[in-house]
Coordinates of C-alpha atoms and ligand atoms in Angstrom, one line a residue:
M48 CA -69.0 33.9 0.2
R49 CA -66.9 33.5 -3.1
D50 CA -68.1 32.8 -6.6
V51 CA -65.8 30.2 -7.2
I52 CA -63.0 28.3 -5.3
V53 CA -60.1 26.7 -7.2
I54 CA -58.1 24.0 -5.4
G55 CA -54.8 23.8 -6.8
A56 CA -52.5 26.1 -8.8
G57 CA -50.8 23.5 -11.3
G58 CA -51.5 22.8 -14.9
G59 CA -55.2 23.0 -14.8
G60 CA -56.4 25.3 -11.9
P61 CA -55.1 28.6 -13.0
V62 CA -56.8 28.3 -16.3
V63 CA -60.2 28.0 -14.7
A64 CA -59.1 30.9 -12.4
K65 CA -57.8 33.2 -15.2
E66 CA -60.8 32.6 -17.5
L67 CA -63.5 33.3 -14.6
A68 CA -61.6 36.2 -13.2
A69 CA -61.6 37.7 -16.7
K70 CA -65.4 37.6 -16.4
G71 CA -65.5 39.4 -13.2
L72 CA -66.1 36.6 -10.8
D73 CA -64.7 36.5 -7.4
V74 CA -62.2 33.7 -7.7
L75 CA -60.1 32.4 -4.8
V76 CA -57.2 30.1 -5.6
L77 CA -55.9 27.7 -2.7
E78 CA -52.5 26.1 -3.5
A79 CA -51.0 23.5 -1.0
G80 CA -47.4 24.2 -1.9
P81 CA -45.0 27.4 -2.0
R82 CA -44.9 30.4 -4.1
H83 CA -41.7 31.1 -5.8
D84 CA -42.3 34.8 -6.5
K85 CA -38.6 35.6 -6.7
P86 CA -37.2 32.7 -8.6
R87 CA -33.8 34.2 -9.4
E88 CA -33.1 34.4 -5.6
Q89 CA -34.9 31.1 -4.7
W90 CA -33.9 28.8 -7.4
T91 CA -30.5 27.6 -8.8
T92 CA -29.2 25.3 -11.6
F93 CA -27.9 22.7 -9.0
E94 CA -29.8 19.6 -9.8
N95 CA -29.9 18.2 -6.2
D96 CA -31.2 21.6 -4.8
A97 CA -33.8 21.7 -7.3
N98 CA -35.0 18.2 -7.9
N99 CA -34.4 16.1 -4.8
P100 CA -37.8 14.8 -4.0
L101 CA -37.4 15.1 -0.1
T102 CA -35.6 18.5 0.2
G103 CA -35.6 20.2 -3.3
Y104 CA -37.2 23.5 -3.9
L105 CA -39.4 21.6 -6.4
R106 CA -40.9 18.8 -4.4
W107 CA -44.3 17.5 -3.0
G108 CA -44.1 19.5 0.2
Q109 CA -44.8 22.8 2.0
Q110 CA -43.0 26.1 1.7
D111 CA -40.5 25.5 4.7
R112 CA -37.9 23.1 3.3
S113 CA -36.7 22.2 6.7
K114 CA -40.0 20.4 7.2
P115 CA -40.3 16.8 5.5
A116 CA -41.7 16.3 2.1
W117 CA -45.3 15.1 2.1
F118 CA -45.5 11.3 1.9
R119 CA -47.5 9.1 -0.5
E120 CA -47.6 5.4 -0.6
W121 CA -46.7 3.6 -4.0
S122 CA -46.0 0.0 -3.6
Q123 CA -43.8 -1.0 -6.4
N124 CA -40.5 -0.1 -8.2
S125 CA -41.8 3.2 -9.5
F126 CA -41.5 7.0 -8.9
M127 CA -44.3 9.5 -9.2
W128 CA -43.0 13.1 -10.2
Q129 CA -45.7 15.6 -8.9
L130 CA -44.9 18.8 -7.5
S131 CA -46.6 21.2 -5.1
G132 CA -46.4 25.1 -5.4
V133 CA -47.6 27.7 -7.9
G134 CA -47.3 26.1 -11.3
G135 CA -47.6 22.7 -9.8
T136 CA -45.8 20.1 -12.0
T137 CA -45.7 22.4 -14.9
Q138 CA -42.7 23.9 -13.0
H139 CA -40.7 20.8 -14.1
F140 CA -42.4 20.3 -17.4
Y141 CA -41.0 20.7 -20.9
G142 CA -43.8 22.6 -22.3
N143 CA -44.5 20.2 -25.3
Y144 CA -48.1 21.0 -26.3
P145 CA -49.3 18.4 -28.7
R146 CA -53.2 18.0 -29.3
A147 CA -54.8 14.8 -28.3
F148 CA -55.2 12.3 -31.2
P149 CA -58.8 12.6 -32.9
G150 CA -59.2 8.8 -32.2
V151 CA -59.7 9.2 -28.6
F152 CA -63.0 11.3 -29.1
N153 CA -66.5 9.8 -29.5
D154 CA -67.0 10.8 -33.3
Y155 CA -63.9 9.3 -34.5
D156 CA -64.6 6.7 -37.5
G157 CA -61.3 6.5 -39.2
P158 CA -60.1 2.9 -40.5
D159 CA -58.1 2.5 -37.2
A160 CA -61.0 3.5 -34.9
A161 CA -61.4 0.0 -33.3
E162 CA -57.6 0.1 -32.3
Y163 CA -58.0 2.8 -29.6
D164 CA -59.3 2.5 -26.0
V165 CA -62.7 2.4 -27.5
N166 CA -64.5 1.8 -24.2
H167 CA -63.1 5.1 -22.6
R168 CA -63.7 7.8 -25.1
F169 CA -64.2 11.5 -24.7
P170 CA -68.0 12.1 -24.4
F171 CA -67.9 14.6 -27.4
S172 CA -66.1 15.2 -30.7
Y173 CA -62.6 16.4 -31.6
G174 CA -64.1 19.3 -33.4
E175 CA -65.8 20.4 -30.3
L176 CA -62.5 20.8 -28.6
V177 CA -60.7 22.4 -31.5
P178 CA -61.7 26.1 -30.7
Y179 CA -60.5 25.5 -27.1
F180 CA -57.2 24.0 -28.3
E181 CA -56.7 27.2 -30.5
W182 CA -57.6 29.4 -27.5
V183 CA -55.0 28.0 -25.2
E184 CA -52.5 27.8 -28.1
E185 CA -52.8 31.7 -28.5
T186 CA -53.0 32.5 -24.7
A187 CA -50.0 30.4 -23.6
P188 CA -48.6 31.1 -26.4
V189 CA -47.7 27.8 -28.2
M190 CA -44.9 28.0 -30.8
T191 CA -43.1 25.8 -33.2
A192 CA -39.9 24.8 -31.1
A193 CA -36.6 26.2 -31.4
M194 CA -34.3 23.3 -32.6
G195 CA -30.6 22.6 -33.0
T196 CA -28.3 19.7 -33.7
R197 CA -30.1 17.3 -31.4
E198 CA -33.1 17.7 -33.7
E199 CA -31.1 17.3 -36.9
V200 CA -29.9 13.9 -35.4
F201 CA -33.4 12.8 -34.6
F202 CA -34.9 13.8 -37.8
R203 CA -32.0 11.9 -39.6
G204 CA -33.4 8.7 -37.9
C205 CA -37.0 9.7 -38.6
E206 CA -36.3 9.9 -42.4
T207 CA -35.3 6.4 -42.3
T208 CA -38.9 5.3 -41.2
G209 CA -40.4 6.4 -44.5
L210 CA -43.0 8.4 -42.5
P211 CA -44.0 11.8 -43.7
V212 CA -43.5 15.2 -42.0
Q213 CA -46.5 16.5 -40.0
T214 CA -47.5 19.9 -41.1
T215 CA -50.7 20.4 -39.1
K216 CA -51.7 20.9 -35.5
T217 CA -53.9 17.9 -35.7
T218 CA -52.2 14.5 -36.0
H219 CA -53.9 12.7 -38.8
G220 CA -51.6 9.5 -39.0
P221 CA -47.9 8.3 -38.4
S222 CA -45.6 11.2 -38.9
Y223 CA -42.7 13.2 -37.3
R224 CA -42.3 16.9 -36.7
P225 CA -40.7 19.8 -34.6
Q226 CA -42.6 20.0 -31.3
E227 CA -45.3 22.6 -30.8
N228 CA -44.1 23.9 -27.4
A229 CA -45.4 26.3 -24.8
I230 CA -41.9 28.0 -24.9
L231 CA -41.1 31.5 -26.4
Q232 CA -38.9 31.2 -29.3
P233 CA -35.4 32.7 -28.8
G234 CA -35.3 36.4 -30.0
G235 CA -32.4 39.0 -30.0
T236 CA -29.3 37.5 -28.6
A237 CA -31.1 34.5 -27.1
G238 CA -29.8 31.1 -28.8
R239 CA -27.1 32.9 -30.5
T240 CA -24.6 33.1 -27.6
S241 CA -23.7 31.4 -24.4
D242 CA -22.1 34.5 -23.0
P243 CA -24.4 35.2 -19.7
N244 CA -23.5 39.0 -20.2
L245 CA -25.4 39.1 -23.4
L246 CA -28.4 37.0 -22.2
S247 CA -30.4 39.6 -20.2
Y248 CA -33.8 40.9 -21.1
P249 CA -34.6 42.8 -23.2
Q250 CA -31.4 42.3 -25.2
A251 CA -32.4 38.6 -25.1
T252 CA -35.9 37.3 -25.3
G253 CA -37.6 33.8 -25.0
C254 CA -35.8 30.7 -24.7
T255 CA -31.8 31.1 -24.0
F256 CA -31.1 27.4 -24.6
C257 CA -29.8 27.0 -21.2
G258 CA -30.9 23.3 -20.9
Y259 CA -32.3 23.7 -17.4
C260 CA -36.1 23.3 -18.0
F261 CA -36.5 20.8 -15.3
Q262 CA -35.2 23.4 -12.6
G263 CA -38.1 25.9 -13.3
C264 CA -37.7 28.5 -15.9
M265 CA -36.3 31.8 -14.7
R266 CA -34.7 33.2 -17.9
P267 CA -34.0 35.5 -19.7
V268 CA -32.4 37.3 -16.7
G269 CA -34.3 40.6 -15.8
A270 CA -37.5 39.7 -17.6
P271 CA -40.9 40.2 -16.0
R272 CA -42.4 37.0 -14.7
N273 CA -44.9 36.8 -17.8
Q274 CA -41.8 36.9 -20.1
Y275 CA -39.9 34.0 -18.8
A276 CA -39.6 31.4 -21.7
K277 CA -41.1 28.4 -20.6
R278 CA -45.0 28.8 -20.2
S279 CA -45.4 26.9 -17.0
T280 CA -48.5 28.2 -15.3
D281 CA -46.5 30.3 -12.9
N282 CA -45.4 32.3 -15.8
S283 CA -48.4 32.3 -17.9
Y284 CA -51.8 31.6 -16.5
V285 CA -51.2 32.7 -12.9
P286 CA -49.9 36.1 -13.7
M287 CA -52.9 36.6 -15.9
A288 CA -55.3 35.5 -13.3
L289 CA -53.7 38.0 -10.9
T290 CA -53.9 40.8 -13.2
A291 CA -57.3 40.2 -14.7
D292 CA -58.3 43.8 -13.8
V293 CA -55.8 45.5 -16.4
W294 CA -56.3 43.2 -19.4
A295 CA -60.0 42.1 -19.2
R296 CA -62.9 44.6 -19.5
G297 CA -64.8 44.1 -16.1
G298 CA -62.1 41.6 -14.9
K299 CA -61.2 41.1 -11.3
P300 CA -57.9 39.9 -10.0
A301 CA -58.1 36.3 -8.5
E302 CA -56.9 35.9 -4.9
L303 CA -54.2 33.5 -4.5
I304 CA -53.3 32.0 -1.0
T305 CA -50.3 29.4 -1.0
D306 CA -49.0 27.0 1.6
A307 CA -52.8 26.5 2.0
F308 CA -53.9 22.8 1.9
V309 CA -57.5 22.0 1.4
T310 CA -58.5 19.2 3.7
R311 CA -62.1 18.9 3.0
V312 CA -64.8 19.7 0.7
H313 CA -68.2 20.6 2.2
T314 CA -71.6 19.6 0.8
E315 CA -75.3 20.1 1.7
S316 CA -78.3 18.5 0.5
R317 CA -80.8 20.4 -1.7
A318 CA -83.9 18.8 -2.8
G319 CA -82.3 15.3 -2.5
T320 CA -79.3 16.4 -4.5
V321 CA -75.9 16.8 -3.0
H322 CA -74.3 20.3 -3.7
A323 CA -70.7 21.6 -2.8
T324 CA -70.7 24.6 -0.5
G325 CA -67.1 25.3 0.3
V326 CA -63.8 24.1 1.6
T327 CA -61.7 23.9 4.7
W328 CA -58.1 24.7 4.3
R329 CA -55.1 24.5 6.6
D330 CA -52.3 26.9 7.0
N331 CA -49.1 24.9 6.4
G332 CA -46.9 27.3 8.6
S333 CA -49.3 27.9 11.6
G334 CA -51.6 24.8 11.4
E335 CA -54.6 27.1 11.7
E336 CA -57.8 25.9 9.8
H337 CA -60.0 28.3 7.7
R338 CA -63.4 27.6 6.1
E339 CA -64.5 29.4 2.9
D340 CA -67.9 29.2 1.1
A341 CA -68.6 29.5 -2.5
A342 CA -71.2 28.9 -5.2
V343 CA -68.9 26.5 -7.1
V344 CA -65.9 24.6 -6.1
V345 CA -63.3 23.5 -8.7
M346 CA -60.9 20.6 -7.8
A347 CA -57.5 20.9 -9.6
G348 CA -55.2 19.0 -7.1
G349 CA -53.9 16.6 -9.8
C350 CA -54.6 12.9 -10.4
T351 CA -53.5 11.6 -6.9
E352 CA -54.8 14.4 -4.6
N353 CA -58.2 14.8 -6.0
P354 CA -59.2 11.2 -5.2
R355 CA -57.7 11.6 -1.7
L356 CA -59.5 14.8 -1.1
W357 CA -62.8 13.1 -2.2
F358 CA -62.2 10.2 0.2
N359 CA -61.3 12.3 3.1
S360 CA -64.2 14.6 2.5
G361 CA -66.5 11.6 2.5
L362 CA -68.1 12.5 -0.8
P363 CA -70.3 10.0 -2.7
N364 CA -68.8 7.5 -5.0
P365 CA -71.9 5.7 -6.4
N366 CA -70.2 3.7 -9.0
G367 CA -66.9 3.2 -7.3
W368 CA -64.8 5.0 -9.9
V369 CA -63.4 7.9 -7.9
G370 CA -59.6 7.3 -8.1
R371 CA -59.8 4.5 -10.9
G372 CA -58.6 4.5 -14.5
Y373 CA -55.2 6.2 -13.5
T374 CA -53.3 6.2 -16.8
D375 CA -49.5 7.1 -17.1
H376 CA -48.2 6.6 -20.7
S377 CA -46.3 3.6 -19.5
F378 CA -43.0 5.2 -20.6
D379 CA -39.9 3.7 -21.6
W380 CA -36.3 5.2 -22.4
V381 CA -34.2 4.3 -25.1
V382 CA -30.6 5.9 -25.6
G383 CA -28.0 5.8 -28.2
S384 CA -24.3 6.6 -28.3
F385 CA -22.8 8.5 -31.2
D386 CA -19.3 9.2 -32.5
T387 CA -20.4 12.7 -33.4
Y388 CA -21.7 15.6 -31.5
T389 CA -25.5 15.5 -30.9
G390 CA -26.0 18.6 -28.9
N391 CA -27.8 16.9 -25.9
P392 CA -28.7 18.1 -23.5
K393 CA -28.6 21.8 -24.9
G394 CA -31.8 23.9 -25.7
T395 CA -35.4 23.3 -24.7
G396 CA -36.0 19.8 -23.0
S397 CA -37.5 18.4 -26.1
S398 CA -38.0 20.0 -29.6
S399 CA -39.0 17.2 -31.9
R400 CA -41.4 14.2 -31.9
L401 CA -42.7 11.2 -33.9
D402 CA -46.4 10.3 -33.4
F403 CA -47.7 6.9 -34.2
P404 CA -51.4 6.7 -33.6
P405 CA -52.9 4.5 -32.4
Y406 CA -49.9 3.1 -30.4
G407 CA -48.4 6.2 -29.0
G408 CA -45.1 8.2 -30.1
M409 CA -41.6 9.2 -29.0
E410 CA -39.9 12.4 -28.5
N411 CA -36.2 13.4 -28.0
V412 CA -35.3 14.6 -24.5
G413 CA -32.4 16.3 -23.2
V414 CA -31.7 16.2 -19.5
P415 CA -28.9 17.6 -17.4
P416 CA -26.3 15.0 -15.9
A417 CA -28.0 13.8 -12.6
L418 CA -31.1 13.1 -14.4
N419 CA -29.5 11.5 -17.2
A420 CA -27.9 9.1 -14.8
F421 CA -31.4 8.5 -12.9
A422 CA -33.1 7.8 -16.3
T423 CA -30.5 5.2 -17.4
T424 CA -30.6 3.3 -14.2
L425 CA -34.5 3.3 -13.5
S426 CA -35.2 -0.3 -14.8
D427 CA -37.7 -3.2 -14.4
S428 CA -35.3 -5.5 -16.1
G429 CA -32.4 -5.4 -13.6
I430 CA -28.8 -4.8 -14.6
R431 CA -28.0 -5.2 -18.4
G432 CA -25.7 -8.2 -18.8
Q433 CA -26.1 -9.3 -15.2
Y434 CA -29.8 -10.2 -14.6
T435 CA -33.1 -9.5 -16.3
N436 CA -35.5 -10.1 -13.6
G437 CA -37.1 -12.5 -15.7
R438 CA -37.9 -10.0 -18.6
G439 CA -35.1 -10.7 -21.1
M440 CA -36.4 -8.1 -23.6
T441 CA -34.7 -8.4 -26.9
G442 CA -35.3 -6.3 -30.1
P443 CA -33.4 -3.9 -32.5
W444 CA -31.5 -2.6 -29.4
D445 CA -28.3 -4.1 -28.0
G446 CA -30.0 -6.7 -26.0
P447 CA -31.3 -7.5 -23.5
A448 CA -32.9 -4.4 -22.0
G449 CA -31.8 -3.2 -18.5
R450 CA -30.1 -0.5 -16.6
L451 CA -26.8 0.5 -17.6
M452 CA -23.9 0.0 -15.2
G453 CA -20.1 -0.4 -15.5
P454 CA -18.7 -1.0 -19.0
D455 CA -22.0 -0.3 -20.7
M456 CA -22.3 3.2 -18.8
K457 CA -18.9 3.9 -19.8
E458 CA -19.4 3.1 -23.4
L459 CA -22.5 5.2 -23.5
L460 CA -20.9 8.2 -21.9
A461 CA -17.5 7.7 -23.6
G462 CA -18.0 10.9 -25.7
G463 CA -19.6 12.8 -23.0
L464 CA -23.5 13.5 -22.7
D465 CA -23.3 15.6 -25.8
H466 CA -22.7 12.4 -27.8
V467 CA -25.9 10.7 -26.7
L468 CA -29.4 11.0 -27.9
A469 CA -32.1 9.9 -25.5
I470 CA -35.6 9.3 -26.7
L471 CA -38.7 8.9 -24.4
V472 CA -41.2 6.2 -25.5
I473 CA -44.7 7.3 -25.0
T474 CA -47.5 4.8 -24.9
D475 CA -51.3 5.0 -25.5
D476 CA -52.1 3.4 -22.2
D477 CA -55.6 1.9 -21.7
V478 CA -58.0 3.0 -18.8
E479 CA -58.1 0.1 -16.4
A480 CA -60.2 -0.1 -13.2
G481 CA -57.3 -1.7 -11.2
N482 CA -54.9 1.2 -11.7
R483 CA -56.1 3.6 -9.0
V484 CA -55.7 5.8 -5.9
V485 CA -57.0 4.3 -2.5
P486 CA -56.8 5.7 0.9
S487 CA -53.3 4.3 2.3
A488 CA -53.4 2.1 5.4
L489 CA -50.3 4.0 6.7
P490 CA -50.6 6.8 9.3
A491 CA -52.3 9.9 8.1
D492 CA -50.2 13.1 7.9
E493 CA -51.2 16.6 9.2
N494 CA -53.6 16.9 6.2
G495 CA -55.4 13.7 6.7
P496 CA -55.3 10.1 5.6
I497 CA -52.6 9.8 2.7
P498 CA -53.2 8.3 -0.7
K499 CA -51.8 5.1 -2.1
V500 CA -51.3 4.9 -5.9
Q501 CA -51.8 1.4 -7.1
F502 CA -50.3 0.4 -10.4
Q503 CA -50.2 -2.9 -12.0
P504 CA -47.0 -2.9 -14.2
R505 CA -47.1 -6.5 -15.1
T506 CA -50.7 -6.9 -15.7
R507 CA -51.5 -3.9 -17.8
S508 CA -53.9 -4.4 -20.8
A509 CA -52.4 -6.5 -23.6
R510 CA -53.0 -3.4 -25.9
T511 CA -51.0 -1.2 -23.6
R512 CA -48.1 -3.8 -23.5
R513 CA -48.4 -4.2 -27.3
N514 CA -48.2 -0.3 -27.9
R515 CA -45.0 -0.1 -25.6
E516 CA -43.3 -2.8 -27.4
F517 CA -44.2 -1.5 -30.8
M518 CA -43.1 2.1 -29.8
A519 CA -39.8 0.7 -28.1
R520 CA -38.9 -1.0 -31.3
K521 CA -39.7 2.1 -33.6
T522 CA -37.5 4.2 -31.2
A523 CA -34.6 1.9 -31.5
E524 CA -34.9 1.8 -35.2
V525 CA -35.0 5.8 -35.3
L526 CA -31.6 5.7 -33.2
R527 CA -30.0 3.1 -35.6
G528 CA -31.1 5.1 -38.6
A529 CA -29.6 8.3 -37.1
G530 CA -26.3 6.5 -37.0
A531 CA -26.0 5.3 -33.3
K532 CA -23.2 2.9 -32.6
S533 CA -24.9 1.4 -29.6
V534 CA -28.5 1.5 -28.6
Y535 CA -29.8 0.6 -25.2
R536 CA -33.3 0.0 -24.0
I537 CA -33.7 0.7 -20.4
D538 CA -37.2 -0.8 -19.8
W539 CA -38.3 1.9 -17.4
A540 CA -40.1 1.1 -14.2
P541 CA -43.1 3.1 -13.8
L542 CA -42.0 6.7 -13.8
L543 CA -45.2 8.7 -13.4
L544 CA -44.6 11.9 -15.3
H545 CA -47.8 12.2 -17.5
V546 CA -50.7 11.0 -15.3
Q547 CA -54.2 11.3 -16.2
S548 CA -57.8 10.3 -16.0
S549 CA -58.2 9.2 -12.3
M550 CA -61.4 11.2 -11.9
R551 CA -62.3 10.9 -15.5
M552 CA -65.3 12.2 -17.7
G553 CA -66.9 9.5 -19.8
E554 CA -69.9 8.6 -21.9
S555 CA -71.2 6.0 -19.4
E556 CA -72.3 6.8 -15.9
R557 CA -71.2 3.3 -15.0
D558 CA -67.4 4.1 -15.3
S559 CA -66.9 7.8 -15.1
V560 CA -66.9 10.5 -12.2
L561 CA -67.8 13.6 -14.4
D562 CA -70.3 14.4 -17.0
S563 CA -69.5 15.7 -20.3
D564 CA -69.2 19.2 -18.9
G565 CA -66.7 18.4 -16.2
E566 CA -69.2 18.4 -13.3
A567 CA -69.1 15.7 -10.8
R568 CA -72.2 13.5 -11.4
A569 CA -72.7 12.9 -7.7
V570 CA -72.0 16.4 -6.4
K571 CA -73.4 19.5 -8.1
G572 CA -71.4 22.7 -8.2
L573 CA -68.3 20.5 -8.0
F574 CA -66.1 20.5 -11.2
I575 CA -62.8 19.1 -11.9
A576 CA -60.3 20.7 -14.2
D577 CA -56.9 19.1 -14.5
N578 CA -55.5 15.9 -15.7
S579 CA -57.7 13.7 -13.8
A580 CA -60.7 15.0 -15.6
L581 CA -59.3 13.6 -18.9
A582 CA -61.3 10.6 -20.3
N583 CA -58.4 8.5 -21.3
S584 CA -54.5 8.8 -21.9
L585 CA -55.2 10.9 -25.2
G586 CA -53.6 8.3 -27.6
G587 CA -50.2 9.3 -26.1
P588 CA -49.7 13.1 -26.7
N589 CA -48.4 14.9 -23.7
P590 CA -51.5 16.0 -21.7
T591 CA -51.3 19.6 -20.7
L592 CA -52.6 21.3 -23.7
T593 CA -55.7 19.1 -23.8
T594 CA -56.2 19.6 -19.9
Q595 CA -56.0 23.3 -20.5
A596 CA -58.4 23.2 -23.3
L597 CA -60.8 21.1 -21.4
A598 CA -60.4 23.4 -18.5
T599 CA -61.2 26.5 -20.6
R600 CA -64.4 24.7 -21.9
T601 CA -65.2 23.9 -18.2
A602 CA -64.8 27.5 -17.2
E603 CA -67.4 28.4 -19.8
K604 CA -69.8 25.7 -18.7
I605 CA -69.4 26.9 -15.1
F606 CA -70.1 30.6 -16.3
R607 CA -73.3 29.5 -18.0
R608 CA -74.7 26.9 -15.7
Y609 CA -74.1 28.8 -12.4
F610 CA -73.6 32.4 -13.2
G611 CA -76.0 33.0 -16.4
G612 CA -73.2 34.1 -18.4
D613 CA -72.6 33.8 -22.2
P614 CA -69.9 31.7 -23.8
W615 CA -66.9 33.7 -25.1
V616 CA -64.4 31.3 -26.9
R617 CA -66.2 31.2 -30.2
S618 CA -66.9 34.9 -30.1
E619 CA -63.8 36.8 -28.8
S620 CA -60.0 36.7 -29.2
P621 CA -57.8 35.5 -26.4
V622 CA -55.3 37.9 -24.8
V623 CA -51.7 36.5 -25.1
S624 CA -50.1 35.9 -21.6
T625 CA -47.1 37.8 -22.6
D626 CA -49.3 41.1 -22.7
P627 CA -47.3 44.2 -21.6
R628 CA -50.3 45.1 -19.4
V629 CA -49.8 41.9 -17.4
S630 CA -46.0 42.9 -17.0
T631 CA -46.7 46.3 -15.9
R632 CA -49.3 45.2 -13.2
L633 CA -46.9 42.3 -12.1
G634 CA -44.3 45.2 -11.5
E635 CA -46.8 47.3 -9.5
L636 CA -47.7 44.2 -7.4
G637 CA -44.0 43.7 -6.7
L638 CA -44.2 40.3 -8.4
Ligands
FAD873 C1 -40.4 16.0 -15.8 C2 -41.9 16.3 -16.3 C3 -42.0 16.8 -17.7 C4 -43.2 17.0 -18.3 N1 -43.3 17.5 -19.5 C5 -44.6 17.8 -20.0 C6 -44.6 18.4 -21.3 O1 -43.6 18.5 -22.0 N2 -45.8 18.5 -21.8 C7 -47.0 18.1 -21.1 O2 -48.2 18.5 -21.6 N3 -47.0 17.7 -19.8 C8 -45.7 17.4 -19.3 N4 -45.6 17.0 -18.0 C9 -46.9 16.9 -17.3 C10 -47.5 18.0 -16.9 O3 -46.7 18.5 -15.7 C11 -48.9 17.8 -16.3 O4 -49.7 17.4 -17.2 C12 -49.5 18.9 -15.4 O5 -48.7 19.5 -14.4 C13 -50.8 18.4 -14.9 O6 -51.5 19.5 -14.2 P1 -52.6 19.3 -13.0 O7 -53.2 20.4 -12.6 O8 -53.3 17.9 -13.3 O9 -51.5 18.7 -11.8 P2 -50.3 19.5 -11.1 O10 -49.7 20.3 -12.1 O11 -49.5 18.5 -10.4 O12 -51.0 20.5 -10.1 C14 -51.7 20.2 -8.9 C15 -51.6 21.3 -7.9 O13 -52.5 21.0 -6.9 C16 -52.0 21.4 -5.7 N5 -52.7 20.7 -4.7 C17 -52.8 19.3 -4.5 N6 -53.7 19.0 -3.7 C18 -54.2 20.1 -3.1 C19 -54.9 20.5 -1.9 N7 -55.6 19.5 -1.2 N8 -55.0 21.8 -1.6 C20 -54.5 22.7 -2.4 N9 -53.7 22.6 -3.4 C21 -53.6 21.2 -3.6 C22 -50.6 20.9 -5.9 O14 -49.7 21.3 -5.0 C23 -50.3 21.3 -7.3 O15 -49.7 22.6 -7.4 C24 -44.3 16.8 -17.4 C25 -44.2 16.2 -16.1 C26 -43.1 16.0 -15.6 C27 -43.0 15.5 -14.2

């Protein structure tokens, strides 16, 4: 019998595992996907080898890449980018760590309060979460992003908007700024040379500006795992969870089992209340099933798999909100071509942003060539100049919107990728009951009935559509202001990169799955601690920092409610994940 079982080692799960392992609890982490414990042997910078959704080493599938990827159903022109494996989708992520906007919490009374998704706010105040933001910011750690020419070009455009520069971690209003990133700043020779012979640890520390964040971070060469630049959880929280005995007084290392797909959460009835008691998991390699019991079960399988597991386990769903309220920031992509060098795609994936509460925001993004081709061809508006699918979107871009082909693509790339600036449009997206996960009618796979993600791209709320249009226009204006000679709006089809709130916590029992402590209303001893627990889409900021702050808070609630412990976030100082004690113990463990 364990104290705690955590399902999933992605963005959220390892946070709970690390925090509770540090308190000496017996924690088991079960991860459906592979463990890349020798990334320099297992990973490459070849984009197809890494990112092919069917066969890439970063995919939604099991360890053995000769076996097919796991299937999910999504019914429209869309793509959902979620990964299995230690680190989960943070293996791909860009490490941008902005805090949620204050306007999405229940105490907000600013002049624009009525303009947010007011029916789906967090069931506590922004101030309540601040100590947890600070705890994660120090643990990860979060730093002001290292910048280059790309950011100079972006800021040149931002200056023409008349908005102020933001200098605080909290976003108080429309403003622009360097990103706060969970990426270690370059040190030593890093960022000063592209000679690979000079970029090994410890001569180089932190981000080497290689530009391959998407392929999983494995640099500087020769660094211990917890010193790799990008703080995906495989480099930050997981190493800490596995070495809790050396950096926390009374800590106990968590146990991690990979290629272990949880197929069922077990419950029992106690005095008329349903309680979680444990899980069944399946070894992907052998097909054997195992049962583990625990006092507390934490679901952190992400926005799509948590509802699936809930349905497949036959857990109660009294208000019908399991899987509902799936938000995704309804992204768009606007690109400009320049006569001058822009530095795209060098350096960290994204180092500067402009926030525009309550509409959303934008950030510059550098991607390698194949992803750039993907990003400029994923459109709901057909081929620009040929047909528009009836959308015909015009605005301050070279209209109409659409995917780029032929002469347009040639024009965009005439100066090469490093004469392009690409900007991601991020929308504050309303929680809507109709955007949801349901069991698919397609055949089950070896882990049970599969999920279907149902999005309604053309019936989003009027506010979501307004927000997206507003931010797309602002983005085109920023590119013009920066000196772009052509500006193209792609009108992205739903590309699900930031997914949130499908098992949301909320103020009302009528439209939420979790209470304000992250515990399921209908199943005691069952907590959720990943993006699906978020109450809403945060106003637009990238979700992982808020998820991890919330997961830290949830870990404290678990410790108090089920193990009689004291809270610690307001009374202790966090240990930074790059702590040399973690590096040494990882070496002893051969990791
Ligand atoms: C290209 C890209 C860029 C991004 N950039 C940023 C960024 O800059 N900043 C930011 O904040 N966010 C970013 N994100 C989003 C970020 O990756 C997510 O916010 C984060 O990974 C979500 O964490 P999660 O725990 O909810 O889900 P995941 O990270 O997807 O983790 C879920 C884990 O659970 C496992 N799992 C699922 N079901 C089971 C099961 N039944 N049994 C066992 N294990 C299971 C999965 O294998 C997976 O490892 C980006 C995403 C993408 C795709």
